[in-house]
């Protein structure tokens, strides 16, 4: 059974995105290259754990992070799990492997004040790119959609009359996301400028470049980083931080965790709970200031 069979399984049966499948394939190829170069093995299908352990040591010695090593191992483990599932091997050599320890990533959301400065005080150019950029920031903050979901939004995804939007998430799972009135206004302004574009090559997609092509990931990242560098000193300024900010601000205002889960398109509450630490910090402040025992005598 080849790696290609595994990637086909991920694409066709698991509905993983091409980007995710390419990452799996790249990680597995890294192990294949190691076995070919160091051990002259023709196949990785029947290796023992000690060989994988040597690869892990080699990876660590190159200086890459434990988080990156764990990702590679997770890809390889999934491959062996697939081989075991189809009967090509009897034992998954990584079945008892324990992930390397990693430090928790601290992602600090933007404050409400920073969001107000961006959307209410910061001047945007009164043209196609200005209206597009402001709508992108507004949409990421008020809906919590992923960057990839925003890029792939189609013109028939949005119903301004119903104030709703269809979002195609991970594994082709579709969800309906409500739109706020200010977001509707920004959509209408952007669509007016969009109609004036010449030579549109990807008309089915909502967000385009000035040349009429479908917008791309690095441009979205540059838009967010560029505007937020004007109002925030935070080290990390990315589209994902806006998704983090969306969830945190909702939870801080008392939103139900299950509701936030549905809005984010998470398949389990465990994924949503990573956003709760900031709301808990806010609750601690309220608790300390409101409870009689919290006040200093």
PDB file of C-alpha atoms in Angstrom:
ATOM      1  CA  UNK A   1       0.000   0.000   0.000  1.00  0.00           C
ATOM      2  CA  UNK A   2       1.527   3.331  -1.098  1.00  0.00           C
ATOM      3  CA  UNK A   3       1.525   6.793   0.424  1.00  0.00           C
ATOM      4  CA  UNK A   4      -0.556   7.868  -2.573  1.00  0.00           C
ATOM      5  CA  UNK A   5      -3.319   5.474  -1.469  1.00  0.00           C
ATOM      6  CA  UNK A   6      -3.250   7.128   1.953  1.00  0.00           C
ATOM      7  CA  UNK A   7      -3.467  10.660   0.538  1.00  0.00           C
ATOM      8  CA  UNK A   8      -6.326   9.609  -1.736  1.00  0.00           C
ATOM      9  CA  UNK A   9      -8.109   8.227   1.326  1.00  0.00           C
ATOM     10  CA  UNK A  10      -7.649  11.548   3.142  1.00  0.00           C
ATOM     11  CA  UNK A  11      -8.973  13.520   0.179  1.00  0.00           C
ATOM     12  CA  UNK A  12     -11.866  11.344  -0.896  1.00  0.00           C
ATOM     13  CA  UNK A  13     -13.067   9.638   2.259  1.00  0.00           C
ATOM     14  CA  UNK A  14     -11.995  12.006   5.040  1.00  0.00           C
ATOM     15  CA  UNK A  15     -12.660  15.146   2.954  1.00  0.00           C
ATOM     16  CA  UNK A  16      -9.426  16.794   4.078  1.00  0.00           C
ATOM     17  CA  UNK A  17      -8.356  19.883   2.159  1.00  0.00           C
ATOM     18  CA  UNK A  18      -5.552  19.668  -0.399  1.00  0.00           C
ATOM     19  CA  UNK A  19      -3.454  21.912   1.827  1.00  0.00           C
ATOM     20  CA  UNK A  20      -3.823  19.523   4.789  1.00  0.00           C
ATOM     21  CA  UNK A  21      -3.143  16.450   2.657  1.00  0.00           C
ATOM     22  CA  UNK A  22      -0.006  18.061   1.205  1.00  0.00           C
ATOM     23  CA  UNK A  23       1.214  18.676   4.754  1.00  0.00           C
ATOM     24  CA  UNK A  24       0.664  14.999   5.651  1.00  0.00           C
ATOM     25  CA  UNK A  25       2.464  13.888   2.503  1.00  0.00           C
ATOM     26  CA  UNK A  26       5.405  16.214   3.152  1.00  0.00           C
ATOM     27  CA  UNK A  27       5.810  14.926   6.728  1.00  0.00           C
ATOM     28  CA  UNK A  28       5.729  11.278   5.634  1.00  0.00           C
ATOM     29  CA  UNK A  29       8.144  11.988   2.789  1.00  0.00           C
ATOM     30  CA  UNK A  30      10.550  13.415   5.354  1.00  0.00           C
ATOM     31  CA  UNK A  31      10.617  10.029   7.107  1.00  0.00           C
ATOM     32  CA  UNK A  32      10.944   8.189   3.794  1.00  0.00           C
ATOM     33  CA  UNK A  33      13.973  10.314   2.904  1.00  0.00           C
ATOM     34  CA  UNK A  34      15.528   9.596   6.313  1.00  0.00           C
ATOM     35  CA  UNK A  35      15.071   5.831   5.928  1.00  0.00           C
ATOM     36  CA  UNK A  36      16.388   5.882   2.373  1.00  0.00           C
ATOM     37  CA  UNK A  37      19.447   7.982   3.198  1.00  0.00           C
ATOM     38  CA  UNK A  38      20.410   6.572   6.583  1.00  0.00           C
ATOM     39  CA  UNK A  39      19.200   2.969   6.395  1.00  0.00           C
ATOM     40  CA  UNK A  40      18.774   2.263   2.673  1.00  0.00           C
ATOM     41  CA  UNK A  41      15.256   0.952   3.317  1.00  0.00           C
ATOM     42  CA  UNK A  42      13.058   0.449   0.270  1.00  0.00           C
ATOM     43  CA  UNK A  43       9.819   0.743   2.246  1.00  0.00           C
ATOM     44  CA  UNK A  44       8.726   2.329   5.542  1.00  0.00           C
ATOM     45  CA  UNK A  45       5.687   0.091   5.915  1.00  0.00           C
ATOM     46  CA  UNK A  46       7.252  -2.429   8.272  1.00  0.00           C
ATOM     47  CA  UNK A  47       9.709  -0.428  10.354  1.00  0.00           C
ATOM     48  CA  UNK A  48      10.059  -0.829  14.109  1.00  0.00           C
ATOM     49  CA  UNK A  49       9.716   1.962  16.639  1.00  0.00           C
ATOM     50  CA  UNK A  50      13.468   2.215  17.293  1.00  0.00           C
ATOM     51  CA  UNK A  51      13.960   3.446  13.706  1.00  0.00           C
ATOM     52  CA  UNK A  52      11.298   6.103  14.168  1.00  0.00           C
ATOM     53  CA  UNK A  53      12.881   7.075  17.481  1.00  0.00           C
ATOM     54  CA  UNK A  54      16.207   7.636  15.693  1.00  0.00           C
ATOM     55  CA  UNK A  55      14.398   9.880  13.229  1.00  0.00           C
ATOM     56  CA  UNK A  56      12.851  11.843  16.095  1.00  0.00           C
ATOM     57  CA  UNK A  57      16.304  12.356  17.637  1.00  0.00           C
ATOM     58  CA  UNK A  58      17.619  13.531  14.264  1.00  0.00           C
ATOM     59  CA  UNK A  59      14.749  16.003  13.919  1.00  0.00           C
ATOM     60  CA  UNK A  60      15.274  17.386  17.414  1.00  0.00           C
ATOM     61  CA  UNK A  61      19.004  17.784  16.749  1.00  0.00           C
ATOM     62  CA  UNK A  62      18.266  19.921  13.683  1.00  0.00           C
ATOM     63  CA  UNK A  63      16.745  22.481  16.025  1.00  0.00           C
ATOM     64  CA  UNK A  64      13.112  22.368  14.922  1.00  0.00           C
ATOM     65  CA  UNK A  65      10.523  22.818  17.652  1.00  0.00           C
ATOM     66  CA  UNK A  66       8.927  19.954  19.556  1.00  0.00           C
ATOM     67  CA  UNK A  67       5.603  21.144  18.177  1.00  0.00           C
ATOM     68  CA  UNK A  68       6.833  20.635  14.609  1.00  0.00           C
ATOM     69  CA  UNK A  69       8.264  17.220  15.495  1.00  0.00           C
ATOM     70  CA  UNK A  70       4.930  16.198  17.030  1.00  0.00           C
ATOM     71  CA  UNK A  71       3.115  17.257  13.875  1.00  0.00           C
ATOM     72  CA  UNK A  72       5.381  15.087  11.721  1.00  0.00           C
ATOM     73  CA  UNK A  73       4.935  12.124  14.044  1.00  0.00           C
ATOM     74  CA  UNK A  74       1.157  12.611  14.030  1.00  0.00           C
ATOM     75  CA  UNK A  75       1.178  12.442  10.227  1.00  0.00           C
ATOM     76  CA  UNK A  76       3.266   9.273  10.269  1.00  0.00           C
ATOM     77  CA  UNK A  77       1.065   7.730  12.964  1.00  0.00           C
ATOM     78  CA  UNK A  78      -2.028   8.412  10.868  1.00  0.00           C
ATOM     79  CA  UNK A  79      -0.356   6.707   7.903  1.00  0.00           C
ATOM     80  CA  UNK A  80       0.403   3.575   9.926  1.00  0.00           C
ATOM     81  CA  UNK A  81      -3.120   3.608  11.340  1.00  0.00           C
ATOM     82  CA  UNK A  82      -4.385   3.592   7.755  1.00  0.00           C
ATOM     83  CA  UNK A  83      -2.095   0.674   6.834  1.00  0.00           C
ATOM     84  CA  UNK A  84      -3.381  -1.243   9.845  1.00  0.00           C
ATOM     85  CA  UNK A  85      -6.965  -0.455   8.894  1.00  0.00           C
ATOM     86  CA  UNK A  86      -6.582  -1.861   5.360  1.00  0.00           C
ATOM     87  CA  UNK A  87      -4.687  -4.910   6.620  1.00  0.00           C
ATOM     88  CA  UNK A  88      -1.238  -4.077   5.250  1.00  0.00           C
ATOM     89  CA  UNK A  89       0.356  -4.207   8.718  1.00  0.00           C
ATOM     90  CA  UNK A  90      -0.678  -5.833  11.996  1.00  0.00           C
ATOM     91  CA  UNK A  91       0.861  -3.408  14.493  1.00  0.00           C
ATOM     92  CA  UNK A  92       1.146   0.363  14.373  1.00  0.00           C
ATOM     93  CA  UNK A  93       4.764   1.059  15.475  1.00  0.00           C
ATOM     94  CA  UNK A  94       3.635   4.420  16.882  1.00  0.00           C
ATOM     95  CA  UNK A  95       0.672   3.070  18.853  1.00  0.00           C
ATOM     96  CA  UNK A  96       2.338   3.686  22.221  1.00  0.00           C
ATOM     97  CA  UNK A  97       4.364   6.746  21.278  1.00  0.00           C
ATOM     98  CA  UNK A  98       4.013   9.749  23.589  1.00  0.00           C
ATOM     99  CA  UNK A  99       4.250  13.214  22.106  1.00  0.00           C
ATOM    100  CA  UNK A 100       7.156  15.450  23.053  1.00  0.00           C
ATOM    101  CA  UNK A 101       6.400  18.104  25.666  1.00  0.00           C
ATOM    102  CA  UNK A 102       5.623  21.529  24.273  1.00  0.00           C
ATOM    103  CA  UNK A 103       5.109  24.917  25.814  1.00  0.00           C
ATOM    104  CA  UNK A 104       1.589  26.289  25.534  1.00  0.00           C
ATOM    105  CA  UNK A 105       1.137  28.855  22.795  1.00  0.00           C
ATOM    106  CA  UNK A 106      -0.137  32.086  24.266  1.00  0.00           C
ATOM    107  CA  UNK A 107      -2.341  33.915  21.807  1.00  0.00           C
ATOM    108  CA  UNK A 108      -3.431  37.299  23.074  1.00  0.00           C
ATOM    109  CA  UNK A 109      -6.648  38.563  21.468  1.00  0.00           C
ATOM    110  CA  UNK A 110      -7.125  42.163  20.464  1.00  0.00           C
ATOM    111  CA  UNK A 111      -8.932  44.275  23.039  1.00  0.00           C
ATOM    112  CA  UNK A 112     -12.340  45.831  22.436  1.00  0.00           C
ATOM    113  CA  UNK A 113     -10.611  49.221  22.385  1.00  0.00           C
ATOM    114  CA  UNK A 114      -8.218  48.092  19.634  1.00  0.00           C
ATOM    115  CA  UNK A 115     -11.131  46.778  17.563  1.00  0.00           C
ATOM    116  CA  UNK A 116     -13.001  50.062  18.021  1.00  0.00           C
ATOM    117  CA  UNK A 117      -9.960  52.056  16.879  1.00  0.00           C
ATOM    118  CA  UNK A 118      -9.596  49.883  13.782  1.00  0.00           C
ATOM    119  CA  UNK A 119     -13.233  49.870  12.686  1.00  0.00           C
ATOM    120  CA  UNK A 120     -14.465  53.262  13.916  1.00  0.00           C
ATOM    121  CA  UNK A 121     -11.464  55.582  14.021  1.00  0.00           C
ATOM    122  CA  UNK A 122      -8.854  54.361  11.546  1.00  0.00           C
ATOM    123  CA  UNK A 123      -9.350  55.917   8.095  1.00  0.00           C
ATOM    124  CA  UNK A 124      -9.744  53.494   5.180  1.00  0.00           C
ATOM    125  CA  UNK A 125      -9.324  54.650   1.600  1.00  0.00           C
ATOM    126  CA  UNK A 126     -12.611  55.379  -0.153  1.00  0.00           C
ATOM    127  CA  UNK A 127     -11.927  52.952  -2.999  1.00  0.00           C
ATOM    128  CA  UNK A 128     -12.083  49.247  -3.889  1.00  0.00           C
ATOM    129  CA  UNK A 129      -9.136  48.133  -1.746  1.00  0.00           C
ATOM    130  CA  UNK A 130     -10.127  50.291   1.221  1.00  0.00           C
ATOM    131  CA  UNK A 131     -13.695  48.962   1.256  1.00  0.00           C
ATOM    132  CA  UNK A 132     -12.461  45.393   0.771  1.00  0.00           C
ATOM    133  CA  UNK A 133      -9.908  45.597   3.554  1.00  0.00           C
ATOM    134  CA  UNK A 134     -12.369  47.052   6.051  1.00  0.00           C
ATOM    135  CA  UNK A 135     -14.957  44.384   5.182  1.00  0.00           C
ATOM    136  CA  UNK A 136     -12.362  41.622   5.636  1.00  0.00           C
ATOM    137  CA  UNK A 137     -11.454  42.884   9.111  1.00  0.00           C
ATOM    138  CA  UNK A 138     -15.127  43.354  10.026  1.00  0.00           C
ATOM    139  CA  UNK A 139     -16.080  39.901   8.769  1.00  0.00           C
ATOM    140  CA  UNK A 140     -13.249  38.066  10.522  1.00  0.00           C
ATOM    141  CA  UNK A 141     -14.058  39.846  13.786  1.00  0.00           C
ATOM    142  CA  UNK A 142     -17.869  39.633  13.714  1.00  0.00           C
ATOM    143  CA  UNK A 143     -18.232  36.080  12.384  1.00  0.00           C
ATOM    144  CA  UNK A 144     -15.040  34.332  13.545  1.00  0.00           C
ATOM    145  CA  UNK A 145     -14.577  32.587  10.191  1.00  0.00           C
ATOM    146  CA  UNK A 146     -11.199  31.141   9.252  1.00  0.00           C
ATOM    147  CA  UNK A 147      -8.948  32.815   6.703  1.00  0.00           C
ATOM    148  CA  UNK A 148      -9.416  29.897   4.290  1.00  0.00           C
ATOM    149  CA  UNK A 149     -13.194  30.161   4.675  1.00  0.00           C
ATOM    150  CA  UNK A 150     -13.111  33.870   3.908  1.00  0.00           C
ATOM    151  CA  UNK A 151     -10.992  33.345   0.799  1.00  0.00           C
ATOM    152  CA  UNK A 152     -13.391  30.724  -0.544  1.00  0.00           C
ATOM    153  CA  UNK A 153     -16.601  32.668   0.077  1.00  0.00           C
ATOM    154  CA  UNK A 154     -18.672  32.724  -3.112  1.00  0.00           C
ATOM    155  CA  UNK A 155     -21.015  35.451  -4.272  1.00  0.00           C
ATOM    156  CA  UNK A 156     -24.023  33.160  -3.742  1.00  0.00           C
ATOM    157  CA  UNK A 157     -22.891  32.497  -0.142  1.00  0.00           C
ATOM    158  CA  UNK A 158     -24.216  35.777   1.206  1.00  0.00           C
ATOM    159  CA  UNK A 159     -27.854  36.742   1.624  1.00  0.00           C
ATOM    160  CA  UNK A 160     -27.903  40.391   2.666  1.00  0.00           C
ATOM    161  CA  UNK A 161     -31.694  40.440   2.990  1.00  0.00           C
ATOM    162  CA  UNK A 162     -31.648  37.506   5.406  1.00  0.00           C
ATOM    163  CA  UNK A 163     -28.483  38.847   7.080  1.00  0.00           C
ATOM    164  CA  UNK A 164     -26.797  35.455   6.826  1.00  0.00           C
ATOM    165  CA  UNK A 165     -23.877  33.763   5.152  1.00  0.00           C
ATOM    166  CA  UNK A 166     -23.109  30.159   4.203  1.00  0.00           C
ATOM    167  CA  UNK A 167     -19.611  29.102   5.171  1.00  0.00           C
ATOM    168  CA  UNK A 168     -17.912  25.957   3.947  1.00  0.00           C
ATOM    169  CA  UNK A 169     -15.638  24.805   6.749  1.00  0.00           C
ATOM    170  CA  UNK A 170     -13.248  21.950   7.366  1.00  0.00           C
ATOM    171  CA  UNK A 171     -14.151  18.607   5.776  1.00  0.00           C
ATOM    172  CA  UNK A 172     -16.734  20.391   3.612  1.00  0.00           C
ATOM    173  CA  UNK A 173     -18.998  21.006   6.595  1.00  0.00           C
ATOM    174  CA  UNK A 174     -21.391  23.861   5.851  1.00  0.00           C
ATOM    175  CA  UNK A 175     -22.776  26.222   8.482  1.00  0.00           C
ATOM    176  CA  UNK A 176     -24.943  29.339   8.477  1.00  0.00           C
ATOM    177  CA  UNK A 177     -23.418  32.414  10.110  1.00  0.00           C
ATOM    178  CA  UNK A 178     -25.505  35.507  11.014  1.00  0.00           C
ATOM    179  CA  UNK A 179     -24.370  38.938   9.852  1.00  0.00           C
ATOM    180  CA  UNK A 180     -24.596  42.167  11.848  1.00  0.00           C
ATOM    181  CA  UNK A 181     -26.099  45.340  10.369  1.00  0.00           C
ATOM    182  CA  UNK A 182     -22.738  47.197  10.183  1.00  0.00           C
ATOM    183  CA  UNK A 183     -21.351  44.210   8.272  1.00  0.00           C
ATOM    184  CA  UNK A 184     -24.248  44.418   5.786  1.00  0.00           C
ATOM    185  CA  UNK A 185     -23.423  48.095   5.170  1.00  0.00           C
ATOM    186  CA  UNK A 186     -19.778  47.247   4.475  1.00  0.00           C
ATOM    187  CA  UNK A 187     -20.794  44.444   2.116  1.00  0.00           C
ATOM    188  CA  UNK A 188     -22.977  46.836   0.118  1.00  0.00           C
ATOM    189  CA  UNK A 189     -20.168  49.410  -0.116  1.00  0.00           C
ATOM    190  CA  UNK A 190     -17.667  46.765  -1.223  1.00  0.00           C
ATOM    191  CA  UNK A 191     -20.008  45.300  -3.847  1.00  0.00           C
ATOM    192  CA  UNK A 192     -20.470  48.767  -5.375  1.00  0.00           C
ATOM    193  CA  UNK A 193     -16.718  49.113  -5.882  1.00  0.00           C
ATOM    194  CA  UNK A 194     -16.397  45.496  -6.985  1.00  0.00           C
ATOM    195  CA  UNK A 195     -18.787  46.078  -9.899  1.00  0.00           C
ATOM    196  CA  UNK A 196     -16.397  48.687 -11.269  1.00  0.00           C
ATOM    197  CA  UNK A 197     -13.476  46.257 -11.563  1.00  0.00           C
ATOM    198  CA  UNK A 198     -12.333  45.355 -15.052  1.00  0.00           C
ATOM    199  CA  UNK A 199     -11.131  41.952 -16.233  1.00  0.00           C
ATOM    200  CA  UNK A 200     -12.547  39.926 -13.338  1.00  0.00           C
ATOM    201  CA  UNK A 201     -11.260  36.365 -13.732  1.00  0.00           C
ATOM    202  CA  UNK A 202     -12.814  34.821 -10.623  1.00  0.00           C
ATOM    203  CA  UNK A 203     -16.257  36.423 -10.495  1.00  0.00           C
ATOM    204  CA  UNK A 204     -17.725  33.554  -8.453  1.00  0.00           C
ATOM    205  CA  UNK A 205     -15.632  34.549  -5.410  1.00  0.00           C
ATOM    206  CA  UNK A 206     -16.516  37.510  -3.213  1.00  0.00           C
ATOM    207  CA  UNK A 207     -13.057  38.748  -2.313  1.00  0.00           C
ATOM    208  CA  UNK A 208     -10.810  39.735  -5.198  1.00  0.00           C
ATOM    209  CA  UNK A 209      -7.524  41.488  -5.788  1.00  0.00           C
ATOM    210  CA  UNK A 210      -7.454  44.820  -7.605  1.00  0.00           C
ATOM    211  CA  UNK A 211      -6.620  42.883 -10.798  1.00  0.00           C
ATOM    212  CA  UNK A 212      -9.799  40.792 -10.520  1.00  0.00           C
ATOM    213  CA  UNK A 213      -8.250  37.556  -9.286  1.00  0.00           C
ATOM    214  CA  UNK A 214      -9.306  35.536  -6.262  1.00  0.00           C
ATOM    215  CA  UNK A 215      -7.725  36.862  -3.073  1.00  0.00           C
ATOM    216  CA  UNK A 216      -4.989  34.710  -1.512  1.00  0.00           C
ATOM    217  CA  UNK A 217      -3.801  33.807   1.988  1.00  0.00           C
ATOM    218  CA  UNK A 218      -0.662  35.940   2.199  1.00  0.00           C
ATOM    219  CA  UNK A 219      -2.559  39.036   1.057  1.00  0.00           C
ATOM    220  CA  UNK A 220      -5.187  38.544   3.782  1.00  0.00           C
ATOM    221  CA  UNK A 221      -2.371  38.161   6.308  1.00  0.00           C
ATOM    222  CA  UNK A 222      -0.664  41.349   5.070  1.00  0.00           C
ATOM    223  CA  UNK A 223      -3.949  43.274   5.276  1.00  0.00           C
ATOM    224  CA  UNK A 224      -4.509  42.283   8.906  1.00  0.00           C
ATOM    225  CA  UNK A 225      -0.904  42.818   9.941  1.00  0.00           C
ATOM    226  CA  UNK A 226      -0.689  46.163   8.144  1.00  0.00           C
ATOM    227  CA  UNK A 227      -3.777  47.757   9.659  1.00  0.00           C
ATOM    228  CA  UNK A 228      -3.350  46.363  13.174  1.00  0.00           C
ATOM    229  CA  UNK A 229       0.274  47.491  13.343  1.00  0.00           C
ATOM    230  CA  UNK A 230      -1.180  51.019  13.415  1.00  0.00           C
ATOM    231  CA  UNK A 231      -3.260  50.459  16.554  1.00  0.00           C
ATOM    232  CA  UNK A 232      -1.711  47.511  18.389  1.00  0.00           C
ATOM    233  CA  UNK A 233       1.713  46.714  19.812  1.00  0.00           C
ATOM    234  CA  UNK A 234       0.949  42.992  20.073  1.00  0.00           C
ATOM    235  CA  UNK A 235       3.602  40.761  18.552  1.00  0.00           C
ATOM    236  CA  UNK A 236       1.138  38.493  16.790  1.00  0.00           C
ATOM    237  CA  UNK A 237      -1.274  40.223  14.436  1.00  0.00           C
ATOM    238  CA  UNK A 238      -2.884  37.660  12.175  1.00  0.00           C
ATOM    239  CA  UNK A 239      -6.302  36.555  10.831  1.00  0.00           C
ATOM    240  CA  UNK A 240      -6.375  33.758  13.406  1.00  0.00           C
ATOM    241  CA  UNK A 241      -5.999  36.271  16.239  1.00  0.00           C
ATOM    242  CA  UNK A 242      -9.184  37.925  14.975  1.00  0.00           C
ATOM    243  CA  UNK A 243     -10.967  34.553  15.201  1.00  0.00           C
ATOM    244  CA  UNK A 244      -9.555  34.244  18.713  1.00  0.00           C
ATOM    245  CA  UNK A 245     -10.754  37.772  19.479  1.00  0.00           C
ATOM    246  CA  UNK A 246     -14.256  37.003  18.173  1.00  0.00           C
ATOM    247  CA  UNK A 247     -14.614  33.992  20.487  1.00  0.00           C
ATOM    248  CA  UNK A 248     -13.069  35.727  23.504  1.00  0.00           C
ATOM    249  CA  UNK A 249     -15.242  38.834  23.255  1.00  0.00           C
ATOM    250  CA  UNK A 250     -18.411  36.740  22.914  1.00  0.00           C
ATOM    251  CA  UNK A 251     -17.501  34.641  25.943  1.00  0.00           C
ATOM    252  CA  UNK A 252     -16.581  37.748  27.939  1.00  0.00           C
ATOM    253  CA  UNK A 253     -20.069  39.090  27.296  1.00  0.00           C
ATOM    254  CA  UNK A 254     -21.684  35.891  28.544  1.00  0.00           C
ATOM    255  CA  UNK A 255     -22.234  33.953  25.324  1.00  0.00           C
ATOM    256  CA  UNK A 256     -22.964  30.252  25.719  1.00  0.00           C
ATOM    257  CA  UNK A 257     -19.984  28.019  24.932  1.00  0.00           C
ATOM    258  CA  UNK A 258     -22.085  25.744  22.715  1.00  0.00           C
ATOM    259  CA  UNK A 259     -23.292  28.725  20.691  1.00  0.00           C
ATOM    260  CA  UNK A 260     -19.719  29.908  20.156  1.00  0.00           C
ATOM    261  CA  UNK A 261     -18.788  26.365  19.130  1.00  0.00           C
ATOM    262  CA  UNK A 262     -21.470  26.387  16.421  1.00  0.00           C
ATOM    263  CA  UNK A 263     -20.462  29.836  15.167  1.00  0.00           C
ATOM    264  CA  UNK A 264     -16.811  28.799  14.917  1.00  0.00           C
ATOM    265  CA  UNK A 265     -17.656  25.559  13.141  1.00  0.00           C
ATOM    266  CA  UNK A 266     -15.919  23.350  15.687  1.00  0.00           C
ATOM    267  CA  UNK A 267     -16.793  19.659  15.770  1.00  0.00           C
ATOM    268  CA  UNK A 268     -16.270  19.399  19.536  1.00  0.00           C
ATOM    269  CA  UNK A 269     -16.348  21.626  22.609  1.00  0.00           C
ATOM    270  CA  UNK A 270     -12.720  20.760  23.338  1.00  0.00           C
ATOM    271  CA  UNK A 271     -11.663  22.888  20.370  1.00  0.00           C
ATOM    272  CA  UNK A 272     -13.730  25.835  21.582  1.00  0.00           C
ATOM    273  CA  UNK A 273     -12.527  25.631  25.172  1.00  0.00           C
ATOM    274  CA  UNK A 274      -9.050  26.850  24.204  1.00  0.00           C
ATOM    275  CA  UNK A 275     -10.620  30.303  23.881  1.00  0.00           C
ATOM    276  CA  UNK A 276     -12.065  30.338  27.395  1.00  0.00           C
ATOM    277  CA  UNK A 277      -8.961  31.313  29.371  1.00  0.00           C
ATOM    278  CA  UNK A 278      -9.444  35.019  28.665  1.00  0.00           C
ATOM    279  CA  UNK A 279     -13.119  34.928  29.615  1.00  0.00           C
ATOM    280  CA  UNK A 280     -12.161  33.176  32.842  1.00  0.00           C
ATOM    281  CA  UNK A 281      -9.671  35.971  33.527  1.00  0.00           C
ATOM    282  CA  UNK A 282     -12.492  38.469  33.006  1.00  0.00           C
ATOM    283  CA  UNK A 283     -14.729  36.516  35.368  1.00  0.00           C
ATOM    284  CA  UNK A 284     -12.005  36.609  38.013  1.00  0.00           C
ATOM    285  CA  UNK A 285     -11.958  40.411  37.803  1.00  0.00           C
ATOM    286  CA  UNK A 286     -15.739  40.603  38.154  1.00  0.00           C
ATOM    287  CA  UNK A 287     -15.714  38.092  40.992  1.00  0.00           C
ATOM    288  CA  UNK A 288     -12.972  39.917  42.851  1.00  0.00           C
ATOM    289  CA  UNK A 289     -14.542  43.356  42.493  1.00  0.00           C
ATOM    290  CA  UNK A 290     -18.155  42.320  43.132  1.00  0.00           C
ATOM    291  CA  UNK A 291     -17.861  39.810  45.964  1.00  0.00           C
ATOM    292  CA  UNK A 292     -17.719  41.262  49.506  1.00  0.00           C
ATOM    293  CA  UNK A 293     -14.772  39.005  50.344  1.00  0.00           C
ATOM    294  CA  UNK A 294     -12.902  40.253  47.305  1.00  0.00           C
ATOM    295  CA  UNK A 295     -12.660  43.808  48.581  1.00  0.00           C
ATOM    296  CA  UNK A 296      -9.784  44.779  50.805  1.00  0.00           C
ATOM    297  CA  UNK A 297     -10.872  45.768  54.286  1.00  0.00           C
TER     298      UNK A 297
END
